Each structure stands twice: as structure tokens, then as C-alpha cells.
Amino acid sequence: SKGNHKHYMLKEIYEQPIVVAQTLRSYLKRMEGEVSLPIPEFDLSTIKRVTIVACGTSFYAGMVAKYWFEQFARVPVDLDVASEFRYRAPVMEDGGLALFISQSGETADTLAALRHAKAEGQKIAVVVNVPTSSMAREADLLLPTHAGPEIGVASTKAFTCQLAVLAALAANLARAKGLLSKEQEREIVRHLSEAPAALNGALAYDEAIEAMAHNIAGARDVLYLGRGTDYPLALEGALKLKEISYIHAEGYAAGEMKHGPIALIDEHVPVIVIAPSGPLFDKTVSNMQEVMARGGKVVLISDYDGIQAAGEGCMATITMPKVHPLIAPLVYAVPVQLLAYHVAVLKGTDVDQPRNLAKSVTVE
Ligand code: F6R
């Protein structure tokens, strides 16, 4: 049931601290300061390359994972949406791991891509939320998310749980490759363990985000910008907004703005900038200032320090708790979900059942 919430989507957004904690429990040995897999005997040390395939929001989780696998495990990563992967001629080397990410475990294109990779001799890993699904059954390495049933068509809690599993997988891969000291592993476990509390911290800004939604509800077009792992978050924010509020939105890598889309900027196109404090903050802020110099109306989502440093002149700011960059994608998923949700409510759309969409896309 929806409990006290008006929509399943809102209920599921609010479940995130609990279900992420629940999911992490199978991937972290908190006391020992170790990451682990549900199938500990699966040998990750020989994996030479990872091919990540998914659709929609699950694809954006995969995109975040690409940054992590490269950064922590130094493994080359190919990444594609399933509907492209299965119809091109992807080159998969021997000793590769093909990783499929899906809430339902039944998405037709992703399942067909999995079968193709299997026929090509790849080891098959799946991150799925439905343990009885086709993808779960066909995997060599089953990595479940424990988000519980997701009813709202727009994926929310499945996404943050996917990120939790993928971060743990990246750390497991790094350890198997001998790239993680005990101390680094302990640090990763510590940061991931902080995610549930940080998600709660993010949810505390719900009312402020709801108030802010009025600034967006009248727009025809909205841009989302981010760098690094916040780039997939920008894409996810745009997807959430378009699918439930029917406002045209696009996500862009902040550094790509000046290669075209900046031509769109005027006072009618709100620009949502996702920029937590961290190594890429200054770079993203300089792109944000280019937008502001052209009359663009910016909503900056950052932490207190980031907003102190760069919030001046923004149309609005959304403050997030200050978190380690590893868990920032999980935490910053919350404001983009809530923003899309409140805009959709203001517009009076059917939030849980957006037009033309199905929860599980079992046809291609
Ligand atoms: C967006 C959304 C979709 C799904 C996509 C993949 O909010 O829900 O983009 O993420 O259809 O579905 P799964 O994860 O079930 O394969």
C-alpha cells in the first residue's frame, strides 16, 4: 500500500534509506571493514574487461558504475543501451564479464543482450531487483538489489540500490585485482555505510524542493548539468522529469555545454546544476557561470560549502548533506527524484502511471 503517501513514487523515494541499508547488508561486512559478494567463490581476479548493458534508469546506474570500475579496479569498461548493443557487432574479448542491470529482470532488450553475450562466452553478472526473473535465472553471478517491489513506473529506489551494489562490486573487483589496501577497503566500507543516513539527510529537504518546484513547473524545457558521476545523475534527472511531468528535459555533461546546447540558454530555460563539493566542483561551477552570464536561470544542487562558494546569483539552491564523492550519486538521486515528483504533482499528471509507459518493457 501507499501508506501515508499520496503516490507510490513518493513512498518509494522515502524507502531509500532503508532499502539501501538492506541491500548493502549483503555486500559489506561492516564489522570487518570488508566488501563481499553474495557468491564469494566467484573469481573476479581474471576479469579483463567489463561490458555493461541496460536500459533507461538502470543504464544510468551502469554509467555511474563505469566511472567506479575504471577508477577503483582499473578495468576497461564498455557501456551501451541494450537496444543498441544487441544490434551492433560488439567485440567481447575472452575473459570478459558482461554485466546487465535491471529492476524487473525482464526487459526484452536487456534479456536479449544477455543471451547474446552468453552465447559469445562472456561470464554473465546481473544486478536485478526481482530474484525470480529471467535475468536472475540466467546469470552466472547474481547480484540482487533488495529494494522490495517497485510499483511506481518511474524507477527510484531500485536505482539507488543498484548504485549500492555496483559500488560494492567495483570495490570487490579492485580487491580481487590486488588494487585495494586493507585500509582503502575499510574506508570504502565506511563511506558506503554512511549512505543510508545521508539519504535521510537528503530527504529532509523535501519541503524546500517542493517549494522550489514552482520555479520549474511552468518551463517548457529544462537542462540538467553534471560532471563525472554527476553526469549520469543529470541524465537521470532529465529522464525523471520528462517521463512524469512531460516537460522536455535534457541532461548534459557540463563541459559539453559550450559545444552546442548553450545556444538554448535564455531566461525561460531553467538549468539544474548538480555539483557536490569535490575534485570536479570548480569545473562544473565555471560551466554554470557561463550559463548565468547568458541570462540562464540556475538551480544549484550542492552541499553547504558548495552553495556558500558558488550559490550567489542562482535562481535557487538545494542544499544536500556533505558526503564523500563515492556516495554522492546515491544522495543526489534524491533531489532530482523529488524535484520531478513535485513538478509532476503541480502539473496534475498521473505520477505513478505516466502516459505511454509500462513498468516492465517486455517488448522491444
Ligand atoms: C525510468 C524507468 C525506465 C526503466 C527501464 C529499464 O524511470 O523506470 O527507464 O529504468 O525501462 O527497466 P528495468 O530496470 O526493469 O530493466
Coordinates of C-alpha atoms and ligand atoms in Angstrom, one line a residue:
S1 CA 0.0 0.0 0.0
K2 CA 1.0 3.6 -0.3
G3 CA 0.7 4.1 3.4
N4 CA 0.6 7.8 4.3
H5 CA 2.0 8.8 0.9
K6 CA 0.0 10.2 -1.9
H7 CA 1.7 8.2 -4.6
Y8 CA 3.8 5.0 -4.7
M9 CA 6.6 7.0 -6.2
L10 CA 6.9 9.2 -3.1
K11 CA 6.6 6.2 -0.8
E12 CA 9.4 4.5 -2.8
I13 CA 11.6 7.7 -2.7
Y14 CA 11.2 7.7 1.1
E15 CA 12.0 4.0 1.4
Q16 CA 15.5 4.6 0.0
P17 CA 17.5 4.8 3.3
I18 CA 16.0 1.5 4.5
V19 CA 16.3 -0.4 1.3
V20 CA 19.8 0.8 0.5
A21 CA 20.8 -0.3 4.0
Q22 CA 19.1 -3.6 3.4
T23 CA 20.9 -4.1 0.1
L24 CA 24.3 -3.1 1.5
R25 CA 24.0 -5.6 4.2
S26 CA 24.6 -8.4 1.7
Y27 CA 27.7 -6.7 0.2
L28 CA 29.5 -5.3 3.2
K29 CA 30.9 -6.9 6.3
R30 CA 30.7 -3.8 8.3
M31 CA 32.5 -5.0 11.4
E32 CA 35.4 -6.5 9.5
G33 CA 35.6 -3.5 7.2
E34 CA 35.4 -5.7 4.2
V35 CA 33.3 -5.8 1.0
S36 CA 31.9 -9.1 0.0
L37 CA 29.8 -10.7 -2.7
P38 CA 26.7 -13.0 -2.2
I39 CA 28.7 -15.6 -4.2
P40 CA 32.2 -15.3 -2.6
E41 CA 33.7 -18.1 -4.7
F42 CA 33.1 -16.2 -8.0
D43 CA 36.6 -15.3 -9.2
L44 CA 36.8 -11.7 -10.2
S45 CA 40.6 -11.6 -10.4
T46 CA 40.8 -12.8 -14.0
I47 CA 38.3 -10.3 -15.4
K48 CA 40.0 -8.3 -18.2
R49 CA 37.1 -6.2 -19.4
V50 CA 33.6 -5.4 -18.3
T51 CA 30.7 -4.8 -20.7
I52 CA 27.7 -3.0 -19.1
V53 CA 24.3 -3.1 -20.7
A54 CA 20.9 -1.9 -19.5
C55 CA 18.0 0.4 -20.4
G56 CA 16.7 3.7 -19.0
T57 CA 17.4 4.5 -15.4
S58 CA 19.2 1.1 -15.0
F59 CA 21.5 2.2 -17.8
Y60 CA 22.4 5.4 -15.9
A61 CA 23.3 3.3 -12.9
G62 CA 25.6 1.4 -15.2
M63 CA 27.1 4.7 -16.4
V64 CA 28.0 5.6 -12.8
A65 CA 29.5 2.2 -12.4
K66 CA 31.8 2.7 -15.4
Y67 CA 33.4 5.6 -13.6
W68 CA 33.9 3.4 -10.5
F69 CA 35.2 0.3 -12.2
E70 CA 37.8 2.4 -14.1
Q71 CA 38.7 4.4 -11.0
F72 CA 39.0 1.6 -8.4
A73 CA 39.6 -1.6 -10.4
R74 CA 41.4 -0.1 -13.5
V75 CA 39.3 -2.4 -15.7
P76 CA 38.3 -1.2 -19.2
V77 CA 34.5 -0.8 -19.4
D78 CA 32.2 -0.8 -22.5
L79 CA 28.8 0.6 -21.9
D80 CA 25.7 0.6 -24.1
V81 CA 22.0 0.7 -24.0
A82 CA 20.6 -2.8 -24.7
S83 CA 18.7 -1.8 -27.8
E84 CA 21.9 -0.7 -29.5
F85 CA 24.2 -3.3 -28.1
R86 CA 22.2 -6.2 -29.4
Y87 CA 22.1 -4.9 -32.9
R88 CA 25.6 -3.8 -33.4
A89 CA 28.6 -6.2 -33.6
P90 CA 30.1 -5.7 -30.1
V91 CA 33.6 -7.1 -29.6
M92 CA 33.8 -9.1 -26.4
E93 CA 37.2 -10.4 -25.5
D94 CA 37.7 -13.8 -23.8
G95 CA 37.8 -13.4 -20.1
G96 CA 35.2 -10.6 -20.1
L97 CA 32.4 -10.0 -17.7
A98 CA 29.1 -8.8 -19.2
L99 CA 27.0 -7.0 -16.6
F100 CA 23.3 -6.5 -17.0
I101 CA 21.3 -4.1 -14.8
S102 CA 17.6 -4.3 -14.5
Q103 CA 14.9 -3.7 -11.9
S104 CA 12.5 -6.1 -13.4
G105 CA 14.9 -8.6 -14.8
E106 CA 12.5 -9.0 -17.8
T107 CA 13.3 -6.0 -20.0
A108 CA 13.2 -7.6 -23.5
D109 CA 16.2 -5.8 -25.0
T110 CA 18.4 -6.3 -21.9
L111 CA 17.5 -10.0 -21.8
A112 CA 18.3 -10.5 -25.5
A113 CA 21.6 -8.7 -24.9
L114 CA 22.4 -11.0 -22.0
R115 CA 21.7 -14.1 -24.1
H116 CA 23.9 -12.7 -26.9
A117 CA 26.8 -12.1 -24.5
K118 CA 26.3 -15.6 -23.0
A119 CA 26.5 -17.2 -26.5
E120 CA 29.7 -15.3 -27.0
G121 CA 31.2 -16.9 -24.0
Q122 CA 31.1 -14.0 -21.6
K123 CA 30.6 -14.5 -17.9
I124 CA 27.2 -13.1 -17.0
A125 CA 26.6 -10.9 -14.0
V126 CA 23.2 -9.4 -13.3
V127 CA 22.1 -6.7 -10.9
V128 CA 18.3 -7.3 -10.6
N129 CA 15.6 -6.5 -8.1
V130 CA 13.3 -9.4 -8.9
P131 CA 15.1 -12.6 -7.8
T132 CA 12.7 -14.9 -9.7
S133 CA 13.2 -13.0 -13.0
S134 CA 14.6 -14.4 -16.3
M135 CA 17.8 -12.5 -15.9
A136 CA 18.3 -13.7 -12.4
R137 CA 17.9 -17.3 -13.6
E138 CA 20.3 -17.0 -16.5
A139 CA 23.1 -15.3 -14.6
D140 CA 26.5 -16.8 -13.5
L141 CA 26.8 -14.1 -10.9
L142 CA 23.5 -12.9 -9.4
L143 CA 23.8 -9.6 -7.6
P144 CA 20.4 -8.9 -6.1
T145 CA 19.2 -5.5 -5.0
H146 CA 16.8 -5.6 -2.0
A147 CA 14.6 -2.7 -2.9
G148 CA 11.4 -4.6 -2.4
P149 CA 8.6 -4.3 -5.0
E150 CA 8.8 -1.1 -7.0
I151 CA 5.3 -0.1 -8.1
G152 CA 5.7 3.4 -9.4
V153 CA 6.6 3.3 -13.1
A154 CA 9.4 5.8 -12.6
S155 CA 12.3 3.9 -11.1
T156 CA 13.6 5.4 -7.8
K157 CA 14.6 3.1 -5.0
A158 CA 15.8 0.4 -7.5
F159 CA 18.2 2.9 -8.9
T160 CA 19.9 3.8 -5.6
C161 CA 20.0 0.1 -4.6
Q162 CA 21.7 -0.6 -8.0
L163 CA 24.3 2.0 -7.2
A164 CA 24.9 0.5 -3.8
V165 CA 25.5 -2.9 -5.4
L166 CA 27.7 -1.5 -8.2
A167 CA 29.9 0.4 -5.8
A168 CA 30.4 -2.8 -3.8
L169 CA 31.1 -4.7 -7.0
A170 CA 33.7 -2.1 -8.1
A171 CA 35.4 -2.5 -4.7
N172 CA 35.3 -6.3 -4.9
L173 CA 36.8 -6.2 -8.3
A174 CA 39.6 -3.8 -7.1
R175 CA 40.4 -6.1 -4.2
A176 CA 40.5 -9.2 -6.5
K177 CA 42.9 -7.3 -8.7
G178 CA 45.1 -6.5 -5.7
L179 CA 44.5 -2.8 -6.1
L180 CA 42.9 -2.2 -2.7
S181 CA 44.8 -2.0 0.6
K182 CA 43.0 -3.2 3.7
E183 CA 42.9 0.5 4.8
Q184 CA 41.3 1.6 1.5
E185 CA 38.8 -1.2 1.7
R186 CA 37.9 -0.2 5.2
E187 CA 37.4 3.4 4.0
I188 CA 35.1 2.3 1.2
V189 CA 33.0 0.3 3.6
R190 CA 32.8 3.2 5.9
H191 CA 31.7 5.6 3.2
L192 CA 29.1 3.2 1.8
S193 CA 27.8 2.6 5.3
E194 CA 27.1 6.3 5.6
A195 CA 24.8 6.2 2.6
P196 CA 21.5 5.4 4.4
A197 CA 21.9 8.3 6.9
A198 CA 23.0 10.6 4.1
L199 CA 19.8 9.6 2.1
N200 CA 17.8 10.6 5.2
G201 CA 19.6 13.9 5.3
A202 CA 18.7 14.5 1.6
L203 CA 15.0 13.6 2.2
A204 CA 14.9 16.3 4.9
Y205 CA 15.0 18.9 2.1
D206 CA 11.7 17.6 0.6
E207 CA 9.7 20.7 1.6
A208 CA 12.3 23.1 0.2
I209 CA 12.4 21.1 -3.0
E210 CA 8.6 21.2 -3.2
A211 CA 8.6 25.0 -2.8
M212 CA 11.3 25.2 -5.5
A213 CA 9.3 23.1 -7.9
H214 CA 7.1 26.1 -8.7
N215 CA 10.1 27.6 -10.5
I216 CA 10.2 24.6 -12.8
A217 CA 6.6 23.7 -13.4
G218 CA 6.0 26.5 -15.9
A219 CA 9.0 25.7 -18.0
R220 CA 8.8 24.1 -21.5
D221 CA 12.4 22.9 -21.4
V222 CA 14.8 22.2 -18.6
L223 CA 18.6 21.4 -18.8
Y224 CA 20.5 19.3 -16.2
L225 CA 24.2 19.5 -16.0
G226 CA 26.8 17.5 -14.1
R227 CA 30.4 16.1 -14.5
G228 CA 31.9 12.8 -13.6
T229 CA 29.4 10.6 -11.8
D230 CA 27.1 13.5 -11.6
Y231 CA 26.7 13.5 -15.4
P232 CA 24.6 10.3 -15.3
L233 CA 22.7 11.9 -12.5
A234 CA 22.0 14.8 -14.8
L235 CA 20.7 12.3 -17.4
E236 CA 18.6 10.6 -14.8
G237 CA 17.2 13.9 -13.5
A238 CA 16.1 14.8 -17.1
L239 CA 14.6 11.4 -17.6
K240 CA 12.6 11.5 -14.4
L241 CA 11.3 15.0 -15.2
K242 CA 10.2 14.2 -18.8
E243 CA 8.6 10.9 -18.0
I244 CA 6.4 12.1 -15.2
S245 CA 5.9 15.8 -15.8
Y246 CA 6.0 15.7 -19.6
I247 CA 8.4 18.7 -19.6
H248 CA 11.1 18.4 -22.2
A249 CA 14.4 18.0 -20.4
E250 CA 17.9 17.1 -21.3
G251 CA 20.9 16.0 -19.3
Y252 CA 24.4 17.2 -20.5
A253 CA 27.9 16.7 -19.4
A254 CA 28.7 20.2 -18.0
G255 CA 31.8 20.6 -20.2
E256 CA 29.8 19.9 -23.4
M257 CA 27.5 22.9 -23.0
K258 CA 29.8 25.2 -25.0
H259 CA 29.7 22.7 -27.9
G260 CA 26.1 23.5 -28.7
P261 CA 23.4 23.5 -26.1
I262 CA 24.5 26.8 -24.6
A263 CA 22.7 28.3 -27.6
L264 CA 19.5 27.3 -26.0
I265 CA 20.1 29.3 -22.8
D266 CA 17.8 32.2 -22.0
E267 CA 15.7 33.2 -19.0
H268 CA 13.0 30.6 -20.0
V269 CA 15.2 27.5 -19.7
P270 CA 15.9 26.6 -16.1
V271 CA 19.3 24.9 -15.7
I272 CA 19.7 22.4 -12.9
V273 CA 23.3 22.1 -11.9
I274 CA 24.4 19.0 -9.9
A275 CA 27.7 19.9 -8.2
P276 CA 28.6 18.4 -4.9
S277 CA 31.9 19.6 -3.3
G278 CA 34.8 17.5 -4.7
P279 CA 37.5 17.5 -7.3
L280 CA 35.2 18.5 -10.2
F281 CA 33.3 21.2 -8.4
D282 CA 35.2 24.2 -9.7
K283 CA 35.0 22.9 -13.3
T284 CA 31.2 22.5 -13.1
V285 CA 30.8 25.9 -11.4
S286 CA 32.7 27.6 -14.3
N287 CA 30.3 26.0 -16.7
M288 CA 27.4 27.2 -14.5
Q289 CA 28.8 30.7 -14.6
E290 CA 28.9 30.6 -18.4
V291 CA 25.2 29.8 -18.3
M292 CA 24.5 32.6 -15.9
A293 CA 26.4 35.1 -18.0
R294 CA 23.9 34.3 -20.8
G295 CA 20.9 35.0 -18.6
G296 CA 20.3 31.4 -17.7
K297 CA 18.3 30.7 -14.5
V298 CA 20.3 28.2 -12.4
V299 CA 19.2 25.9 -9.7
L300 CA 22.4 24.7 -7.9
I301 CA 22.2 21.4 -6.1
S302 CA 25.3 21.2 -3.8
D303 CA 26.3 20.9 -0.2
Y304 CA 26.5 23.9 2.2
D305 CA 30.2 24.6 1.3
G306 CA 29.4 24.4 -2.4
I307 CA 26.4 26.8 -2.1
Q308 CA 28.5 29.2 0.0
A309 CA 31.2 29.2 -2.6
A310 CA 29.0 29.5 -5.7
G311 CA 25.3 30.0 -4.9
E312 CA 25.2 33.7 -5.5
G313 CA 23.2 34.7 -8.4
C314 CA 21.4 31.4 -8.7
M315 CA 17.6 31.4 -9.1
A316 CA 17.5 28.8 -6.3
T317 CA 19.8 26.4 -4.4
I318 CA 19.1 23.0 -2.9
T319 CA 21.4 22.0 0.0
M320 CA 22.4 18.4 0.4
P321 CA 24.4 16.9 3.2
K322 CA 28.1 16.9 2.7
V323 CA 29.1 13.4 1.7
H324 CA 32.1 11.5 0.3
P325 CA 32.2 11.6 -3.6
L326 CA 31.6 7.8 -3.6
I327 CA 28.1 8.1 -2.2
A328 CA 27.2 11.4 -3.9
P329 CA 25.4 9.7 -6.8
L330 CA 23.1 7.9 -4.3
V331 CA 22.4 11.1 -2.3
Y332 CA 21.9 13.4 -5.3
A333 CA 19.5 11.0 -6.8
V334 CA 17.0 12.1 -4.1
P335 CA 16.7 15.8 -5.0
V336 CA 16.3 15.0 -8.7
Q337 CA 13.6 12.4 -7.9
L338 CA 11.8 14.8 -5.6
L339 CA 12.0 17.7 -8.0
A340 CA 10.5 15.6 -10.8
Y341 CA 7.8 14.3 -8.4
H342 CA 6.7 17.7 -7.1
V343 CA 6.7 19.3 -10.6
A344 CA 4.5 16.4 -11.8
V345 CA 2.1 16.9 -8.9
L346 CA 1.9 20.6 -9.6
K347 CA 1.1 19.8 -13.3
G348 CA -1.5 17.3 -12.2
T349 CA -0.1 14.3 -14.2
D350 CA -0.6 10.7 -13.3
V351 CA 2.6 10.3 -11.4
D352 CA 2.6 6.5 -10.8
Q353 CA 1.2 5.7 -14.3
P354 CA 2.6 8.2 -16.7
R355 CA 1.1 8.1 -20.2
N356 CA 2.5 5.7 -22.8
L357 CA 4.8 3.9 -20.3
A358 CA 4.8 0.4 -18.9
K359 CA 6.6 -0.7 -15.7
S360 CA 8.2 -3.7 -17.4
V361 CA 9.1 -3.3 -21.1
T362 CA 8.9 -6.9 -22.2
V363 CA 8.5 -6.0 -25.9
E364 CA 11.3 -4.4 -27.9
Ligands
F6R1 C1 12.7 5.2 -15.8 C2 12.4 3.8 -15.8 C3 12.8 3.1 -17.0 C4 13.5 1.7 -16.6 C5 13.8 0.9 -17.9 C6 14.6 -0.4 -17.5 O1 12.2 5.8 -14.6 O2 11.8 3.3 -15.0 O3 13.7 3.8 -17.8 O4 14.6 2.0 -15.9 O5 12.6 0.6 -18.6 O6 13.8 -1.2 -16.7 P1 14.4 -2.4 -16.0 O7 15.4 -1.8 -14.9 O8 13.3 -3.1 -15.3 O9 15.2 -3.2 -16.9

